[in-house]
Amino acid sequence: AANTLNNANFAQTWNWSTANTQTGLAMNFNALTSGKGLQIGSTATGLTGNLVDISLTGSNAANTGSVLSVTDSGGANGTTVLKVTGSGSSAQTVALIENTSPGISFRVNDAAGDGSPFIIDDVGNVGIKTAGPLSNELTIAANGSAVSPIISFGSTADPNTGIYHPAADQLAFTTGGSEAMRIDTTGFV
């Protein structure tokens, strides 16, 4: 059975001003199969604000948690944890991450406590296998080898052809897992 709350033109505010370690609102959908646990929608034709706004306005160094955390902890699940879909015009931006302060804008860890993530910093520099700070537009903090170059070309069936960093101030090219060319510190090949 559906339960509809129609609040006409009256906004609602729910305050949990004394809750400090509790869960303010919990919704469980334990029997859900193909439905939606929560749907927030609008048929507005002039939206200029935000359909959903989640904000942390308190400014304190003790704020070290996450403003939004999405977790799928089912080990056998084949789900997509976060999906953003846009089907608007060519002027639409499907996903925007806006960093208004110095620091990391985007970080992907392959495991909890990863010391070698993929990052994009506040000025757009990209780092692979490094936690930063970044001084170049692209930083790859790995050396690779002739059999496993750091940059490879082609398909995953040919991972031993590419470019690697054999020593300080040197660059090498590999084909078929063997070094094919090296540029040394003086620029000689």
PDB file of C-alpha atoms in Angstrom:
ATOM      1  CA  ALA A   1       0.000   0.000   0.000  1.00  0.00           C
ATOM      2  CA  ALA A   2       1.222   3.499  -0.795  1.00  0.00           C
ATOM      3  CA  ASN A   3       1.383   6.226   1.815  1.00  0.00           C
ATOM      4  CA  THR A   4       1.407   9.719   0.298  1.00  0.00           C
ATOM      5  CA  LEU A   5       2.229  12.895   2.191  1.00  0.00           C
ATOM      6  CA  ASN A   6       0.900  15.861   0.232  1.00  0.00           C
ATOM      7  CA  ASN A   7       2.111  18.983   1.945  1.00  0.00           C
ATOM      8  CA  ALA A   8       0.764  21.463  -0.629  1.00  0.00           C
ATOM      9  CA  ASN A   9       2.858  24.641  -0.448  1.00  0.00           C
ATOM     10  CA  PHE A  10       4.195  24.253   3.078  1.00  0.00           C
ATOM     11  CA  ALA A  11       7.871  23.427   3.560  1.00  0.00           C
ATOM     12  CA  GLN A  12       8.882  21.011   6.291  1.00  0.00           C
ATOM     13  CA  THR A  13      11.907  21.191   8.544  1.00  0.00           C
ATOM     14  CA  TRP A  14      12.903  18.310  10.761  1.00  0.00           C
ATOM     15  CA  ASN A  15      15.457  19.189  13.438  1.00  0.00           C
ATOM     16  CA  TRP A  16      17.524  16.619  15.289  1.00  0.00           C
ATOM     17  CA  SER A  17      19.438  19.280  17.222  1.00  0.00           C
ATOM     18  CA  THR A  18      20.373  17.078  20.177  1.00  0.00           C
ATOM     19  CA  ALA A  19      21.307  13.913  18.260  1.00  0.00           C
ATOM     20  CA  ASN A  20      25.078  13.543  18.301  1.00  0.00           C
ATOM     21  CA  THR A  21      25.896   9.845  17.866  1.00  0.00           C
ATOM     22  CA  GLN A  22      22.502   8.513  16.848  1.00  0.00           C
ATOM     23  CA  THR A  23      21.052   7.957  13.370  1.00  0.00           C
ATOM     24  CA  GLY A  24      18.579  10.770  12.691  1.00  0.00           C
ATOM     25  CA  LEU A  25      16.558   8.891  10.083  1.00  0.00           C
ATOM     26  CA  ALA A  26      16.851   5.250   9.070  1.00  0.00           C
ATOM     27  CA  MET A  27      14.980   3.637   6.205  1.00  0.00           C
ATOM     28  CA  ASN A  28      15.310  -0.081   5.550  1.00  0.00           C
ATOM     29  CA  PHE A  29      14.144  -1.744   2.332  1.00  0.00           C
ATOM     30  CA  ASN A  30      15.004  -5.346   3.140  1.00  0.00           C
ATOM     31  CA  ALA A  31      12.475  -6.964   0.778  1.00  0.00           C
ATOM     32  CA  LEU A  32      13.233  -4.708  -2.194  1.00  0.00           C
ATOM     33  CA  THR A  33      13.914  -6.446  -5.511  1.00  0.00           C
ATOM     34  CA  SER A  34      13.243  -4.317  -8.593  1.00  0.00           C
ATOM     35  CA  GLY A  35      11.702  -1.209  -7.041  1.00  0.00           C
ATOM     36  CA  LYS A  36      13.382   1.895  -5.669  1.00  0.00           C
ATOM     37  CA  GLY A  37      14.211   2.414  -2.017  1.00  0.00           C
ATOM     38  CA  LEU A  38      14.042   6.179  -2.344  1.00  0.00           C
ATOM     39  CA  GLN A  39      13.057   8.309  -5.299  1.00  0.00           C
ATOM     40  CA  ILE A  40      13.242  12.072  -5.376  1.00  0.00           C
ATOM     41  CA  GLY A  41      11.815  13.536  -8.554  1.00  0.00           C
ATOM     42  CA  SER A  42      10.445  16.689 -10.071  1.00  0.00           C
ATOM     43  CA  THR A  43       8.532  17.637 -13.214  1.00  0.00           C
ATOM     44  CA  ALA A  44       9.719  21.245 -12.934  1.00  0.00           C
ATOM     45  CA  THR A  45      10.442  23.054 -16.201  1.00  0.00           C
ATOM     46  CA  GLY A  46      12.375  26.008 -14.762  1.00  0.00           C
ATOM     47  CA  LEU A  47      14.653  24.477 -12.119  1.00  0.00           C
ATOM     48  CA  THR A  48      17.527  26.840 -11.293  1.00  0.00           C
ATOM     49  CA  GLY A  49      18.314  25.567  -7.799  1.00  0.00           C
ATOM     50  CA  ASN A  50      19.218  22.097  -6.555  1.00  0.00           C
ATOM     51  CA  LEU A  51      16.762  19.219  -6.426  1.00  0.00           C
ATOM     52  CA  VAL A  52      18.722  17.770  -3.501  1.00  0.00           C
ATOM     53  CA  ASP A  53      21.151  19.767  -1.386  1.00  0.00           C
ATOM     54  CA  ILE A  54      23.371  18.121   1.228  1.00  0.00           C
ATOM     55  CA  SER A  55      25.669  20.533   3.051  1.00  0.00           C
ATOM     56  CA  LEU A  56      27.981  20.726   6.037  1.00  0.00           C
ATOM     57  CA  THR A  57      28.249  24.371   7.054  1.00  0.00           C
ATOM     58  CA  GLY A  58      30.102  23.930  10.341  1.00  0.00           C
ATOM     59  CA  SER A  59      33.771  24.894  10.032  1.00  0.00           C
ATOM     60  CA  ASN A  60      35.974  22.956  12.426  1.00  0.00           C
ATOM     61  CA  ALA A  61      39.128  20.874  12.031  1.00  0.00           C
ATOM     62  CA  ALA A  62      37.325  18.130  13.950  1.00  0.00           C
ATOM     63  CA  ASN A  63      35.025  17.620  10.931  1.00  0.00           C
ATOM     64  CA  THR A  64      36.874  14.687   9.352  1.00  0.00           C
ATOM     65  CA  GLY A  65      33.979  12.448   8.317  1.00  0.00           C
ATOM     66  CA  SER A  66      32.257  12.207   4.948  1.00  0.00           C
ATOM     67  CA  VAL A  67      29.399  14.472   3.914  1.00  0.00           C
ATOM     68  CA  LEU A  68      28.007  11.669   1.737  1.00  0.00           C
ATOM     69  CA  SER A  69      29.028   8.027   1.978  1.00  0.00           C
ATOM     70  CA  VAL A  70      27.717   5.362  -0.393  1.00  0.00           C
ATOM     71  CA  THR A  71      28.651   1.784   0.518  1.00  0.00           C
ATOM     72  CA  ASP A  72      27.925  -1.610  -1.009  1.00  0.00           C
ATOM     73  CA  SER A  73      29.442  -4.125   1.402  1.00  0.00           C
ATOM     74  CA  GLY A  74      27.868  -7.287  -0.064  1.00  0.00           C
ATOM     75  CA  GLY A  75      30.868  -9.333  -1.142  1.00  0.00           C
ATOM     76  CA  ALA A  76      28.955 -11.244  -3.828  1.00  0.00           C
ATOM     77  CA  ASN A  77      27.100  -8.243  -5.238  1.00  0.00           C
ATOM     78  CA  GLY A  78      27.410  -7.331  -8.894  1.00  0.00           C
ATOM     79  CA  THR A  79      25.944  -3.870  -8.457  1.00  0.00           C
ATOM     80  CA  THR A  80      27.034  -0.467  -9.685  1.00  0.00           C
ATOM     81  CA  VAL A  81      27.640   1.523  -6.510  1.00  0.00           C
ATOM     82  CA  LEU A  82      27.281   4.980  -8.048  1.00  0.00           C
ATOM     83  CA  LYS A  83      25.737   5.751 -11.414  1.00  0.00           C
ATOM     84  CA  VAL A  84      25.192   9.230 -12.849  1.00  0.00           C
ATOM     85  CA  THR A  85      23.082   9.400 -16.000  1.00  0.00           C
ATOM     86  CA  GLY A  86      22.469  12.471 -18.104  1.00  0.00           C
ATOM     87  CA  SER A  87      20.285  12.586 -21.189  1.00  0.00           C
ATOM     88  CA  GLY A  88      19.956  16.325 -21.690  1.00  0.00           C
ATOM     89  CA  SER A  89      21.223  18.621 -24.421  1.00  0.00           C
ATOM     90  CA  SER A  90      24.825  19.137 -25.508  1.00  0.00           C
ATOM     91  CA  ALA A  91      24.987  22.008 -22.998  1.00  0.00           C
ATOM     92  CA  GLN A  92      24.433  19.589 -20.097  1.00  0.00           C
ATOM     93  CA  THR A  93      27.267  18.725 -17.720  1.00  0.00           C
ATOM     94  CA  VAL A  94      26.621  15.202 -16.422  1.00  0.00           C
ATOM     95  CA  ALA A  95      29.010  15.330 -13.456  1.00  0.00           C
ATOM     96  CA  LEU A  96      30.757  18.363 -11.966  1.00  0.00           C
ATOM     97  CA  ILE A  97      33.244  18.310  -9.118  1.00  0.00           C
ATOM     98  CA  GLU A  98      33.987  21.866  -8.044  1.00  0.00           C
ATOM     99  CA  ASN A  99      36.847  22.388  -5.619  1.00  0.00           C
ATOM    100  CA  THR A 100      36.915  25.945  -4.254  1.00  0.00           C
ATOM    101  CA  SER A 101      39.934  25.442  -2.002  1.00  0.00           C
ATOM    102  CA  PRO A 102      43.449  24.041  -2.420  1.00  0.00           C
ATOM    103  CA  GLY A 103      43.779  20.305  -2.124  1.00  0.00           C
ATOM    104  CA  ILE A 104      42.736  17.134  -3.879  1.00  0.00           C
ATOM    105  CA  SER A 105      39.620  17.485  -6.043  1.00  0.00           C
ATOM    106  CA  PHE A 106      39.184  13.807  -6.950  1.00  0.00           C
ATOM    107  CA  ARG A 107      40.747  10.644  -5.509  1.00  0.00           C
ATOM    108  CA  VAL A 108      40.272   6.983  -6.326  1.00  0.00           C
ATOM    109  CA  ASN A 109      41.705   4.371  -3.952  1.00  0.00           C
ATOM    110  CA  ASP A 110      41.908   0.731  -4.912  1.00  0.00           C
ATOM    111  CA  ALA A 111      41.832  -0.318  -1.257  1.00  0.00           C
ATOM    112  CA  ALA A 112      41.311   1.263   2.133  1.00  0.00           C
ATOM    113  CA  GLY A 113      44.416   3.172   3.163  1.00  0.00           C
ATOM    114  CA  ASP A 114      45.825   3.157  -0.376  1.00  0.00           C
ATOM    115  CA  GLY A 115      49.035   5.159  -0.558  1.00  0.00           C
ATOM    116  CA  SER A 116      49.131   5.142  -4.368  1.00  0.00           C
ATOM    117  CA  PRO A 117      45.774   6.349  -5.653  1.00  0.00           C
ATOM    118  CA  PHE A 118      44.622   8.111  -8.794  1.00  0.00           C
ATOM    119  CA  ILE A 119      44.152  11.813  -8.021  1.00  0.00           C
ATOM    120  CA  ILE A 120      43.294  15.112  -9.645  1.00  0.00           C
ATOM    121  CA  ASP A 121      44.403  18.154  -7.674  1.00  0.00           C
ATOM    122  CA  ASP A 122      42.840  21.602  -7.370  1.00  0.00           C
ATOM    123  CA  VAL A 123      44.576  22.951 -10.506  1.00  0.00           C
ATOM    124  CA  GLY A 124      43.801  19.939 -12.708  1.00  0.00           C
ATOM    125  CA  ASN A 125      47.092  18.042 -12.420  1.00  0.00           C
ATOM    126  CA  VAL A 126      46.638  14.259 -12.622  1.00  0.00           C
ATOM    127  CA  GLY A 127      48.561  11.776 -10.511  1.00  0.00           C
ATOM    128  CA  ILE A 128      48.683   8.014 -10.947  1.00  0.00           C
ATOM    129  CA  LYS A 129      50.057   5.877  -8.100  1.00  0.00           C
ATOM    130  CA  THR A 130      50.803   8.960  -5.992  1.00  0.00           C
ATOM    131  CA  ALA A 131      49.052  10.795  -3.193  1.00  0.00           C
ATOM    132  CA  GLY A 132      50.522  14.134  -4.326  1.00  0.00           C
ATOM    133  CA  PRO A 133      51.304  16.958  -4.213  1.00  0.00           C
ATOM    134  CA  LEU A 134      51.672  17.169  -7.985  1.00  0.00           C
ATOM    135  CA  SER A 135      54.062  19.517  -9.777  1.00  0.00           C
ATOM    136  CA  ASN A 136      53.397  18.373 -13.363  1.00  0.00           C
ATOM    137  CA  GLU A 137      50.237  18.067 -15.412  1.00  0.00           C
ATOM    138  CA  LEU A 138      50.633  14.252 -15.385  1.00  0.00           C
ATOM    139  CA  THR A 139      52.642  12.357 -12.794  1.00  0.00           C
ATOM    140  CA  ILE A 140      52.986   8.581 -12.875  1.00  0.00           C
ATOM    141  CA  ALA A 141      54.810   7.474  -9.739  1.00  0.00           C
ATOM    142  CA  ALA A 142      55.971   4.096 -11.031  1.00  0.00           C
ATOM    143  CA  ASN A 143      58.919   3.008 -13.152  1.00  0.00           C
ATOM    144  CA  GLY A 144      57.667  -0.045 -14.999  1.00  0.00           C
ATOM    145  CA  SER A 145      60.008  -2.429 -16.806  1.00  0.00           C
ATOM    146  CA  ALA A 146      60.627  -3.869 -20.253  1.00  0.00           C
ATOM    147  CA  VAL A 147      58.170  -6.708 -19.618  1.00  0.00           C
ATOM    148  CA  SER A 148      55.661  -4.479 -17.821  1.00  0.00           C
ATOM    149  CA  PRO A 149      55.936  -0.882 -19.074  1.00  0.00           C
ATOM    150  CA  ILE A 150      54.204   1.904 -17.190  1.00  0.00           C
ATOM    151  CA  ILE A 151      52.477   3.096 -20.384  1.00  0.00           C
ATOM    152  CA  SER A 152      51.398   0.367 -22.797  1.00  0.00           C
ATOM    153  CA  PHE A 153      49.727   0.535 -26.160  1.00  0.00           C
ATOM    154  CA  GLY A 154      47.182  -1.689 -27.834  1.00  0.00           C
ATOM    155  CA  SER A 155      44.942  -4.182 -26.162  1.00  0.00           C
ATOM    156  CA  THR A 156      45.281  -5.989 -22.873  1.00  0.00           C
ATOM    157  CA  ALA A 157      46.592  -8.974 -24.863  1.00  0.00           C
ATOM    158  CA  ASP A 158      49.839  -7.001 -25.552  1.00  0.00           C
ATOM    159  CA  PRO A 159      50.823  -5.471 -22.197  1.00  0.00           C
ATOM    160  CA  ASN A 160      54.615  -5.731 -22.789  1.00  0.00           C
ATOM    161  CA  THR A 161      54.880  -3.009 -25.465  1.00  0.00           C
ATOM    162  CA  GLY A 162      55.190   0.608 -24.352  1.00  0.00           C
ATOM    163  CA  ILE A 163      57.259   3.126 -22.401  1.00  0.00           C
ATOM    164  CA  TYR A 164      58.974   2.788 -19.035  1.00  0.00           C
ATOM    165  CA  HIS A 165      61.440   4.628 -16.769  1.00  0.00           C
ATOM    166  CA  PRO A 166      64.561   2.448 -16.287  1.00  0.00           C
ATOM    167  CA  ALA A 167      66.689   4.925 -14.287  1.00  0.00           C
ATOM    168  CA  ALA A 168      66.851   8.569 -13.223  1.00  0.00           C
ATOM    169  CA  ASP A 169      66.521  10.955 -16.168  1.00  0.00           C
ATOM    170  CA  GLN A 170      66.106   8.106 -18.666  1.00  0.00           C
ATOM    171  CA  LEU A 171      63.236   6.940 -20.824  1.00  0.00           C
ATOM    172  CA  ALA A 172      62.967   3.570 -22.582  1.00  0.00           C
ATOM    173  CA  PHE A 173      60.680   1.978 -25.131  1.00  0.00           C
ATOM    174  CA  THR A 174      59.890  -1.713 -25.125  1.00  0.00           C
ATOM    175  CA  THR A 175      58.418  -4.072 -27.712  1.00  0.00           C
ATOM    176  CA  GLY A 176      57.503  -7.641 -26.971  1.00  0.00           C
ATOM    177  CA  GLY A 177      58.943  -7.398 -23.467  1.00  0.00           C
ATOM    178  CA  SER A 178      62.432  -6.380 -24.631  1.00  0.00           C
ATOM    179  CA  GLU A 179      63.987  -2.943 -24.515  1.00  0.00           C
ATOM    180  CA  ALA A 180      63.943  -1.542 -28.062  1.00  0.00           C
ATOM    181  CA  MET A 181      65.278   1.967 -27.443  1.00  0.00           C
ATOM    182  CA  ARG A 182      66.591   4.060 -24.560  1.00  0.00           C
ATOM    183  CA  ILE A 183      67.127   7.811 -24.285  1.00  0.00           C
ATOM    184  CA  ASP A 184      69.816   8.568 -21.712  1.00  0.00           C
ATOM    185  CA  THR A 185      70.492  11.685 -19.602  1.00  0.00           C
ATOM    186  CA  THR A 186      72.479  13.339 -22.388  1.00  0.00           C
ATOM    187  CA  GLY A 187      69.701  12.791 -24.938  1.00  0.00           C
ATOM    188  CA  PHE A 188      71.540  10.043 -26.805  1.00  0.00           C
ATOM    189  CA  VAL A 189      69.545   7.097 -28.142  1.00  0.00           C
TER     190      VAL A 189
END
